[in-house]
Short mmCIF file of C-alpha atoms and ligand atoms in Angstrom, two decimals:
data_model
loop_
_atom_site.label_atom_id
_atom_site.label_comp_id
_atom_site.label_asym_id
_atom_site.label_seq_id
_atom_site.Cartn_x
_atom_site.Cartn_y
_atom_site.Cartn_z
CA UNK A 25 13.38 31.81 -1.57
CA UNK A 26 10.92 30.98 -4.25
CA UNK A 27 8.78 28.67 -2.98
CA UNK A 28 7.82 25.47 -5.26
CA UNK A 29 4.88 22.76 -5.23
CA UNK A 30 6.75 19.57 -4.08
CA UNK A 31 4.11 16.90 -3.05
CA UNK A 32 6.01 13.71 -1.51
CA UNK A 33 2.97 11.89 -0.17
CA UNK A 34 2.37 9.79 -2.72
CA UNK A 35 2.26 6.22 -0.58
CA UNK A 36 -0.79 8.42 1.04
CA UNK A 37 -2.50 9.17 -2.35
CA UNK A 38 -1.79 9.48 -5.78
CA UNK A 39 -2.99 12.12 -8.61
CA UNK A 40 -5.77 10.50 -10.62
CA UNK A 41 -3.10 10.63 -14.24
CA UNK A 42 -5.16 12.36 -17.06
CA UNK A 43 -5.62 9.58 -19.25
CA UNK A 44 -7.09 7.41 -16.24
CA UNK A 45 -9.26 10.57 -15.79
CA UNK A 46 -10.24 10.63 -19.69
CA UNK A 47 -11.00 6.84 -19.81
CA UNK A 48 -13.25 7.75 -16.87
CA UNK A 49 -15.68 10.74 -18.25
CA UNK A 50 -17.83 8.95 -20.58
CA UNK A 51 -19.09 6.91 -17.50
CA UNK A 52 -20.62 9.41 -15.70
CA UNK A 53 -22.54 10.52 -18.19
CA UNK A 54 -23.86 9.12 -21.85
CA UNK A 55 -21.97 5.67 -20.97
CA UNK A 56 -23.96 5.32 -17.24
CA UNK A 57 -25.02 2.18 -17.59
CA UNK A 58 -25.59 -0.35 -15.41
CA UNK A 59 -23.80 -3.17 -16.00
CA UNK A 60 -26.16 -5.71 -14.80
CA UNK A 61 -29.00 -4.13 -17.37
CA UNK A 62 -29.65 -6.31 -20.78
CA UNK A 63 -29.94 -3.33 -22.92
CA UNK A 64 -27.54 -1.13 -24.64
CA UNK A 65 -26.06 1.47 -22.23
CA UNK A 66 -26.06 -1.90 -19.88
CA UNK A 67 -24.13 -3.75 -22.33
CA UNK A 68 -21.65 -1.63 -22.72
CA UNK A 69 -21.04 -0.80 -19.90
CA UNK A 70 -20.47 -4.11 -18.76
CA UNK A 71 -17.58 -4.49 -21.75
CA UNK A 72 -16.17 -1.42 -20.31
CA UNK A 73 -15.93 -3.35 -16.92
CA UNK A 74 -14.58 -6.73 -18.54
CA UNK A 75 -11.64 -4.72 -20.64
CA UNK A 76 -10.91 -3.38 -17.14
CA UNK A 77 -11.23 -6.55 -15.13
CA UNK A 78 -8.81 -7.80 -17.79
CA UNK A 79 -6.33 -4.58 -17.52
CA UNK A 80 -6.16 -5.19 -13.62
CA UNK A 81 -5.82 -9.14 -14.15
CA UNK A 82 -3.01 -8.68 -17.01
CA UNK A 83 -1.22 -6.35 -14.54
CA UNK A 84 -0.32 -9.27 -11.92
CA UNK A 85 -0.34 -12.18 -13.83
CA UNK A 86 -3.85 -13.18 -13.18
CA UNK A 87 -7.37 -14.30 -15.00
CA UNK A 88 -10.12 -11.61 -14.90
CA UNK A 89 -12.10 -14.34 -13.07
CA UNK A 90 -10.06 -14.18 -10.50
CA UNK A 91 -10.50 -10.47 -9.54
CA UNK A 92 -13.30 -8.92 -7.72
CA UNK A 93 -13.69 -5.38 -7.58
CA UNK A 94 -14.48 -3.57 -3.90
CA UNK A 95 -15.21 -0.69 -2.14
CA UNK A 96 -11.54 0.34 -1.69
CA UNK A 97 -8.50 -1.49 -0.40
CA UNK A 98 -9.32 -1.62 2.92
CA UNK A 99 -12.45 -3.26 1.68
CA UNK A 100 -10.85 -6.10 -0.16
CA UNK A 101 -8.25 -6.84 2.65
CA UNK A 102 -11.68 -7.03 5.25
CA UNK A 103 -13.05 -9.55 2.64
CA UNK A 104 -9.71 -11.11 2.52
CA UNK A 105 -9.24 -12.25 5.98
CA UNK A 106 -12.93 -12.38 7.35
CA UNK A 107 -14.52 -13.68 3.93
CA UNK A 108 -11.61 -16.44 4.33
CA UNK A 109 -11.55 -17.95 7.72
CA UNK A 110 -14.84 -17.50 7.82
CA UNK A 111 -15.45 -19.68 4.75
CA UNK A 112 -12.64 -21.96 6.24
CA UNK A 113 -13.89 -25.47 6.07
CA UNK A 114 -11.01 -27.29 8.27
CA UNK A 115 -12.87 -25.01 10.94
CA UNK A 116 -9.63 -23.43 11.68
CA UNK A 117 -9.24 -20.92 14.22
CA UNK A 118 -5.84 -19.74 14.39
CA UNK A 119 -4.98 -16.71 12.24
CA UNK A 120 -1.84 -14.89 11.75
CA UNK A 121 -0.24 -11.82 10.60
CA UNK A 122 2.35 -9.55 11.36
CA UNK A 123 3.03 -6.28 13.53
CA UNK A 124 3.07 -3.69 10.92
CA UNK A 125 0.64 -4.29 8.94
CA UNK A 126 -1.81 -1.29 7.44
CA UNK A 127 -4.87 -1.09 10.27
CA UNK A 128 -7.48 -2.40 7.60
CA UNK A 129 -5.23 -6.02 8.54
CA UNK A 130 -4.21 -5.61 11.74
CA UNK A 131 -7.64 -4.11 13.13
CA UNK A 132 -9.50 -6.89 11.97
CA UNK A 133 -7.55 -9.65 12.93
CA UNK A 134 -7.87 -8.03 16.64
CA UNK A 135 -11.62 -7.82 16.49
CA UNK A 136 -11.96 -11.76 15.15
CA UNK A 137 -9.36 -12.17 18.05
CA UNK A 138 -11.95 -11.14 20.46
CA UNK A 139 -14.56 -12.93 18.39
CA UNK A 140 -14.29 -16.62 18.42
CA UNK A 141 -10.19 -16.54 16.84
CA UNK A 142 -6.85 -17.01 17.83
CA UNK A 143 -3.87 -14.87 16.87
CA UNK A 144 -0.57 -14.69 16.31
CA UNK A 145 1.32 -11.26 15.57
CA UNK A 146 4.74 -11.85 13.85
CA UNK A 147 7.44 -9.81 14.95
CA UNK A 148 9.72 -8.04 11.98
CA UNK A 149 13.57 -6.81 12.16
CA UNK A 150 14.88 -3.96 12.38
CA UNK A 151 14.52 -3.45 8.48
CA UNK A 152 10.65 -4.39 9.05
CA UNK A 153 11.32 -7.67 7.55
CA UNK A 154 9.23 -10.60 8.42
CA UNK A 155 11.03 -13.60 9.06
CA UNK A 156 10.27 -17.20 7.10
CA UNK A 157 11.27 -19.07 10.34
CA UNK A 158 9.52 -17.18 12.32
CA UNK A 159 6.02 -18.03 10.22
CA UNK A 160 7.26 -21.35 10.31
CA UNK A 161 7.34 -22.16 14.06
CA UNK A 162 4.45 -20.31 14.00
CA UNK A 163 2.36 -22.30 11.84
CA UNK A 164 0.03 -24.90 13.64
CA UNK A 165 -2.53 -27.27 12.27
CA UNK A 166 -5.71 -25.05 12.76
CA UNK A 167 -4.22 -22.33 11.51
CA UNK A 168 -6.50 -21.07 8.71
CA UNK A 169 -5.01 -17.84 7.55
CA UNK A 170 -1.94 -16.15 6.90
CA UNK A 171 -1.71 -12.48 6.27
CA UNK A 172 1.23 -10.53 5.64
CA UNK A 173 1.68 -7.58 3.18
CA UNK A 174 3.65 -7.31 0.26
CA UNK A 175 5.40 -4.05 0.81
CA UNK A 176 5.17 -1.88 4.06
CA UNK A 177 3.03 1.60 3.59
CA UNK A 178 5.37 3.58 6.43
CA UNK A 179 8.91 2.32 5.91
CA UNK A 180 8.74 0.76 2.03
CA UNK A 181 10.50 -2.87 3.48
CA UNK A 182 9.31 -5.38 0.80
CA UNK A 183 8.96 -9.13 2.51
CA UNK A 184 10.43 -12.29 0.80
CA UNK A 185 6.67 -13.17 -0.09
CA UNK A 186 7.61 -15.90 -2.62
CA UNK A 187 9.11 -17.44 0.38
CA UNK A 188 6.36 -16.59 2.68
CA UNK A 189 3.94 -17.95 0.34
CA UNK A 190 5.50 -21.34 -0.06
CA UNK A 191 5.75 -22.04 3.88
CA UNK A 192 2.08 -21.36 3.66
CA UNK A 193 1.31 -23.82 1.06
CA UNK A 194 3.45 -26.77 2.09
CA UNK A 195 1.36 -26.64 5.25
CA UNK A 196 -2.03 -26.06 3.62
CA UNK A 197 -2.65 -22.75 4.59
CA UNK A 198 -4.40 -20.02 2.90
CA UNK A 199 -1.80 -16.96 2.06
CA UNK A 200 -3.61 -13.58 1.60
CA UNK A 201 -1.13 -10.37 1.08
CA UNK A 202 -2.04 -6.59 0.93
CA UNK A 203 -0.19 -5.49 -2.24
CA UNK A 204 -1.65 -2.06 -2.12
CA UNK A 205 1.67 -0.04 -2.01
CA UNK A 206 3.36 -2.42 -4.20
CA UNK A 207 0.98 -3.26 -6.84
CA UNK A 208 1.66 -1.14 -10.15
CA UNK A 209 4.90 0.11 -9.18
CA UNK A 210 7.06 -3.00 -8.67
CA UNK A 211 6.73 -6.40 -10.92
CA UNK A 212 3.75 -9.15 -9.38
CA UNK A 213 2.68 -12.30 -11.10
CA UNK A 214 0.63 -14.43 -9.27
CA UNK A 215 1.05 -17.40 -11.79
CA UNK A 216 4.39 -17.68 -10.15
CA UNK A 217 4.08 -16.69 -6.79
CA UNK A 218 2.19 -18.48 -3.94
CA UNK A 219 -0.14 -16.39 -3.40
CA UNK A 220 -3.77 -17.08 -2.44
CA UNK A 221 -5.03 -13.90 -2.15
CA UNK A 222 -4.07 -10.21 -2.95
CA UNK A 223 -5.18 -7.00 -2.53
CA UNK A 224 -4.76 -3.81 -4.24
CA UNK A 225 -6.57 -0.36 -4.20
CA UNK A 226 -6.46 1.92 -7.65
CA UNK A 227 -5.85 5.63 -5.84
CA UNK A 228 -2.34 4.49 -4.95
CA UNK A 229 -1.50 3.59 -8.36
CA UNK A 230 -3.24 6.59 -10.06
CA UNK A 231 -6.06 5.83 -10.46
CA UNK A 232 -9.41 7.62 -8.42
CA UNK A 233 -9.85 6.55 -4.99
CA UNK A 234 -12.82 4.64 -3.78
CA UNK A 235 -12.17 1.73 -5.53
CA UNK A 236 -9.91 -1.48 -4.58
CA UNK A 237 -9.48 -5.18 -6.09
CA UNK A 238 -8.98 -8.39 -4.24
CA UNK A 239 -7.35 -11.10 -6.48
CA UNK A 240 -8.79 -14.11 -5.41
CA UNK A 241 -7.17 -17.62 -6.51
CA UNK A 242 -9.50 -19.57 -8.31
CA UNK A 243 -11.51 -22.31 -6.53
CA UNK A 244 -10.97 -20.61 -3.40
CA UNK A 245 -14.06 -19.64 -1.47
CA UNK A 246 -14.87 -16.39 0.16
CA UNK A 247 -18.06 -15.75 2.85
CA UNK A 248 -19.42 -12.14 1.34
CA UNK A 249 -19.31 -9.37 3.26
CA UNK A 250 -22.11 -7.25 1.85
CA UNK A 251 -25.04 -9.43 0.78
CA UNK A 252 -27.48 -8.58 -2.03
CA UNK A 253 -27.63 -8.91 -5.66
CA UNK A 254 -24.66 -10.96 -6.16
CA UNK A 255 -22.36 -8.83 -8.27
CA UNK A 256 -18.56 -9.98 -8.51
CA UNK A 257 -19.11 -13.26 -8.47
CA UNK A 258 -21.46 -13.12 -5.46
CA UNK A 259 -18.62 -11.87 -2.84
CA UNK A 260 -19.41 -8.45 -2.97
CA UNK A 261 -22.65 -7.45 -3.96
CA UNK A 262 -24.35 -4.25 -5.48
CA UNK A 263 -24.16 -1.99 -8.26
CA UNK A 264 -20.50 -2.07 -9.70
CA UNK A 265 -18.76 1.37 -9.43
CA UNK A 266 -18.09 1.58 -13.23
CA UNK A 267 -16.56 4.80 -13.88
CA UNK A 268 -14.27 4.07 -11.07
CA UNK A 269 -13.57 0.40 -12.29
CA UNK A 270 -13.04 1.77 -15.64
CA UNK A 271 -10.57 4.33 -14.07
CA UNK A 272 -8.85 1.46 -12.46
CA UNK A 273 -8.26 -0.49 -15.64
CA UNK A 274 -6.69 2.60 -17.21
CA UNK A 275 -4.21 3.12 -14.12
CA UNK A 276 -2.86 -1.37 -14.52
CA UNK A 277 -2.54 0.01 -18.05
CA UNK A 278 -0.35 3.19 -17.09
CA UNK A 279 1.44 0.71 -14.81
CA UNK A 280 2.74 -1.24 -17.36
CA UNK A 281 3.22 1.51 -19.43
CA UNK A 282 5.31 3.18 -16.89
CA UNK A 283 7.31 0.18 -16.32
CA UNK A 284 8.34 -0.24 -20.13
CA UNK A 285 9.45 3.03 -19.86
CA UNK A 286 12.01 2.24 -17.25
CA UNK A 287 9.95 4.70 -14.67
CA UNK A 288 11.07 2.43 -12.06
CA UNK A 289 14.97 2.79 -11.88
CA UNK A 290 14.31 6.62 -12.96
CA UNK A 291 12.50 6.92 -9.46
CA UNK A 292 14.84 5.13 -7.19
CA UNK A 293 17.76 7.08 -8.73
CA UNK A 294 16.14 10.19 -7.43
CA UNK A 295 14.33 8.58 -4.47
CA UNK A 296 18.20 7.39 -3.36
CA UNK A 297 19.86 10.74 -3.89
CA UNK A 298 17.25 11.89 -1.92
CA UNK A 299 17.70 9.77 1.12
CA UNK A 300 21.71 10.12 0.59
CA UNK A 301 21.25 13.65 0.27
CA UNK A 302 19.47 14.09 3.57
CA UNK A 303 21.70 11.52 6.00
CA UNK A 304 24.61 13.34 4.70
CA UNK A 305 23.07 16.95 5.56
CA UNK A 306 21.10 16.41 8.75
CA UNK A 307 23.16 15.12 11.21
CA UNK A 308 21.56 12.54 13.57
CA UNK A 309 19.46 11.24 10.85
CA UNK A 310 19.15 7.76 9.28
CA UNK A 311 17.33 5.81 7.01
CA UNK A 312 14.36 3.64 8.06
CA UNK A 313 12.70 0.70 6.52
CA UNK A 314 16.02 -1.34 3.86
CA UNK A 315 17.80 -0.06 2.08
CA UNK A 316 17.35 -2.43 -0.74
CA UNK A 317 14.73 -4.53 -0.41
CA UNK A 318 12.35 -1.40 -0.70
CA UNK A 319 9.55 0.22 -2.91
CA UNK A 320 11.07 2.07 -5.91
CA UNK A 321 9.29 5.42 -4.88
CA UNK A 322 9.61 5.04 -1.43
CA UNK A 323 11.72 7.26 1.33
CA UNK A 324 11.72 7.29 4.82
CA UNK A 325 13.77 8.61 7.13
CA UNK A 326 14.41 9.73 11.23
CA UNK A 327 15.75 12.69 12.87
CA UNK A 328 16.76 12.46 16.26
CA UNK A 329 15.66 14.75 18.88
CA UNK A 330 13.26 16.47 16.42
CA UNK A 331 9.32 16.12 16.63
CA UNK A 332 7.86 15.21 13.30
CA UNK A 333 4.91 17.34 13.30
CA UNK A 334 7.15 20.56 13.31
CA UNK A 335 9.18 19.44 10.49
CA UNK A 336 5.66 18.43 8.44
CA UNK A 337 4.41 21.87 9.35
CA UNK A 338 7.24 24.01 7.93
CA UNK A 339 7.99 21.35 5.08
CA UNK A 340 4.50 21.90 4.72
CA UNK A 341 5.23 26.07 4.33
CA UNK A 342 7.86 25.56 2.36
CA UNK A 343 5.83 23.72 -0.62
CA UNK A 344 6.60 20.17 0.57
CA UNK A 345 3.77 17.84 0.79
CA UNK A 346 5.35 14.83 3.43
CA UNK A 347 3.99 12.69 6.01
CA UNK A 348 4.99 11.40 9.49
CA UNK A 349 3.82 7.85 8.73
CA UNK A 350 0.71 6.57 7.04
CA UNK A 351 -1.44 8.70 6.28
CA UNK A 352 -3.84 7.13 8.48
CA UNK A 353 -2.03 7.35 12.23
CA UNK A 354 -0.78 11.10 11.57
CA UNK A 355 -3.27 13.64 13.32
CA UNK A 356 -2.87 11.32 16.41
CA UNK A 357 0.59 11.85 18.71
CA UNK A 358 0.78 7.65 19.12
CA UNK A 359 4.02 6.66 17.57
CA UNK A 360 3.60 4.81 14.20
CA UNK A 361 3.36 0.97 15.77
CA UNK A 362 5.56 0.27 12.39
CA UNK A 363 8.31 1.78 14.06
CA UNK A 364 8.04 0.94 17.13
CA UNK A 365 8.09 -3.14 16.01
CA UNK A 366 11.22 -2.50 14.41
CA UNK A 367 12.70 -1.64 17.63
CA UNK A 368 12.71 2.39 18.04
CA UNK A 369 12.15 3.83 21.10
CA UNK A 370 9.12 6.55 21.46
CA UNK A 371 11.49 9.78 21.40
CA UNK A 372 13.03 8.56 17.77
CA UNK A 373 9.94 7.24 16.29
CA UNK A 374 8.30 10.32 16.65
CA UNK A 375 10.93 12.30 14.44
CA UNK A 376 10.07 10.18 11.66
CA UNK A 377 9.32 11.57 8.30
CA UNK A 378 7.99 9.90 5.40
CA UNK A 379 9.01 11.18 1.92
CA UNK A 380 7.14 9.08 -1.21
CA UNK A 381 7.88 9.99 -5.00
CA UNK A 382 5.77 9.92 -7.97
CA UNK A 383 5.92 9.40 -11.63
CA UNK A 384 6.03 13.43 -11.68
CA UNK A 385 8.77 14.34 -9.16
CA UNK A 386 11.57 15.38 -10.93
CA UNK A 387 15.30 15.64 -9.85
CA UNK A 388 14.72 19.35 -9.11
CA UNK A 389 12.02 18.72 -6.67
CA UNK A 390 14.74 16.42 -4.79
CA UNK A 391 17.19 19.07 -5.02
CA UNK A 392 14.81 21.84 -3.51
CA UNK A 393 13.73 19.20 -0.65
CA UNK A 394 17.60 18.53 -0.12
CA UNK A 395 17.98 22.54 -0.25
CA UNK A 396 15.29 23.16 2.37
CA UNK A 397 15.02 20.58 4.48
CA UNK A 398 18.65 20.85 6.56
CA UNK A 399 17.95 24.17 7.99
CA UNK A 400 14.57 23.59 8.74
CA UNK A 401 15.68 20.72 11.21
CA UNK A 402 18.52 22.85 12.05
CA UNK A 403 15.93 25.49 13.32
CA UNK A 404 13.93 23.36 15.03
CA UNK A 405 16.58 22.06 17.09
CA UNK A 406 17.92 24.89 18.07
CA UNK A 407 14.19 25.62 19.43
CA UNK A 408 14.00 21.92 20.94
CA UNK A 409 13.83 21.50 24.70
CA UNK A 410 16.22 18.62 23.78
CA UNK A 411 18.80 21.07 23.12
CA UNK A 412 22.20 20.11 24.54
CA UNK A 413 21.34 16.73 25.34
C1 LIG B 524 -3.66 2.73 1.49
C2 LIG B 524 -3.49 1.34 2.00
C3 LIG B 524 -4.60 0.53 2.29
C4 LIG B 524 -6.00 1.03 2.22
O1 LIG B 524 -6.45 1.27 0.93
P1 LIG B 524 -7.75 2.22 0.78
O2 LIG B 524 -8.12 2.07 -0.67
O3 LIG B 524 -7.30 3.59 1.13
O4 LIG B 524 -8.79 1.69 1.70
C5 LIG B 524 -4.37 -0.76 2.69
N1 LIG B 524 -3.12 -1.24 2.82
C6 LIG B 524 -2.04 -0.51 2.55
C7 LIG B 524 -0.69 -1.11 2.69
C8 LIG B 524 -2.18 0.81 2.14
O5 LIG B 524 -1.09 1.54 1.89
#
């Protein structure tokens, strides 16, 4: 069989798209500026930055003001939550979040948990759903933080934020939400949405990766991270990475682009023939994550009595770029704790395969994956030592 280039990993990382790349060049080079600088190359590279800031603004509903441009995403979701209840006047110390959210959350709510905070860890459903009564009951008066993300990374689930975010301000708390996965491929505006807080990161979205954006609500007030010369507003100092800033800009742009163009029902056409395609071929295999409420580009799926990392290595040799998770837990033989909140037991969760589209995977790549995937599972099992059982 003729083997084709099929890469499904794109909630991992996405290609940098060629006019992102274009819009990029010039500031490596004759436009290298620095931003901060009062002459020329300075200035314009500073405009440069400000279109940008704008682009990324326009793209959820938000004033350039309000956006501060970081490291990467896990960068702005670290400034998010520690910048926050750090900064938290009411001297709140009661923080909460859910159980599957991306390690850059969850890992630093544990280490302020063992530093002077209090946590709670929301449970989710079985469709990794997080539930408004749950945050709710949970809420107390020194609570000073609320975290939960927009769209899940391993399973696609997207939460009833607008909801989320409302429980959060009738009680007065502050409501930060990692939009990374979600941000550029599904409709945000913050104008509308109760939302103090939001982060995004450009290499899922197209754009070059290195570089991330927290949306920050204005008047609300954030304890920097990285100290210095009081770039972005004074939250996250030093020198502003401007080709990569300037890359970002370009990929909101694309986003919008893309959405005018109807990319989004295009890709969940495919995306669901895909995951149709494969429950009705593999038997013992099921969707994971809803089935609805779910990123546009986003598949995941579990085979029973199959270990993931087989099926990743020969998808792998057949052409087919996939993950087992994030991109982040693969490599290590712990089951994905995303899976294992929604209620899977150890054996399942570990034949879990995660299969993300892009604005470049066409109907054919499906139909290979459909066409090579069933036997590949069928030859694993019959090599299983869960054979027969
Ligand atoms: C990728 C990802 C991040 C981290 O973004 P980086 O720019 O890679 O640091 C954070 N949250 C979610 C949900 C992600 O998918």
């Amino acid at each position: 069989m003729k083997v084709r280039k099929v890469y499904l990993d794109h909630s991992a990382t996405t290609p940098v798209a060629k006019e992102v790349l274009d819009a990029m060049l010039p500031y490596f080079s004759e436009k290298m500026g620095n931003p901060n600088s009062l002459h020329s190359w300075g200035r314009d590279a500073k405009r440069a930055m400000d279109e940008a800031r704008g682009s990324v603004a326009s793209l959820i509903g938000a004033e350039p003001s309000e956006i501060v441009f970081t490291g990467c995403g896990s960068a702005a979701d670290n400034l998010a939550v520690k910048g926050s209840v750090w900064a938290a006047k009411n001297g709140g110390r009661h923080i909460i979040t859910s159980a599957v959210e991306h390690h850059a959350v969850i890992d630093t709510f544990k280490w302020l948990g063992k530093n002077g905070f209090e946590t709670t860890i929301l449970p989710v459903d079985g469709d990794c759903m997080v539930s408004p009564d749950a945050l709710r009951n949970a809420i107390r008066d020194d609570t000073a933080l609320v975290s939960i993300m927009f769209a899940n990374n391993e399973v696609g689930t997207i939460n009833p934020i607008a909801e989320l975010g409302a429980i959060c301000r009738e009680r007065g708390v502050l409501f930060h939400t990692d939009a990374v996965q979600a941000a550029g491929h599904i409709p945000i505006d913050v104008s509308r949405l109760p939302v103090d807080m939001l982060t995004m990161s450009a290499h899922k979205m197209y754009g070059p990766k290195g570089i991330g954006a927290l949306y920050i609500r204005k008047g609300i007030k954030l304890v920097p991270l990285v100290h210095g010369g009081g770039q972005e507003y004074g939250v996250r100092s030093g020198t502003e990475n401007v080709p990569s800033i300037v890359g970002f800009g370009a990929s909101a742009e694309l986003a919008v682009k893309l959405d005018r163009e109807g990319e989004e029902s295009r890709i969940s056409r495919i995306r669901d023939k895909l995951l149709d395609g494969i429950v009705e071929r593999v038997p013992d295999s099921f969707v994971t994550g809803h089935r609805t409420c779910r990123l546009p580009y986003h598949g995941s799926v579990c085979v029973r009595r199959i270990e993931g990392e087989g099926m990743l290595l020969r998808l792998d040799y057949a052409g087919i770029g996939a993950s087992s998770g994030s991109a982040c837990t693969s490599g290590s033989l712990d089951p994905s704790h995303v899976l294992l909140a929604m209620g899977l037991d150890h054996a399942t969760a570990h034949g879990s395969l995660r299969l993300t589209l892009g604005k470049d995977t066409t109907e054919e790549d499906v139909d290979y994956v459909l066409e090579t995937f069933p036997p590949i599972v069928e030859t694993l099992r019959s090599m299983s030592p869960y054979k027969g059982k």
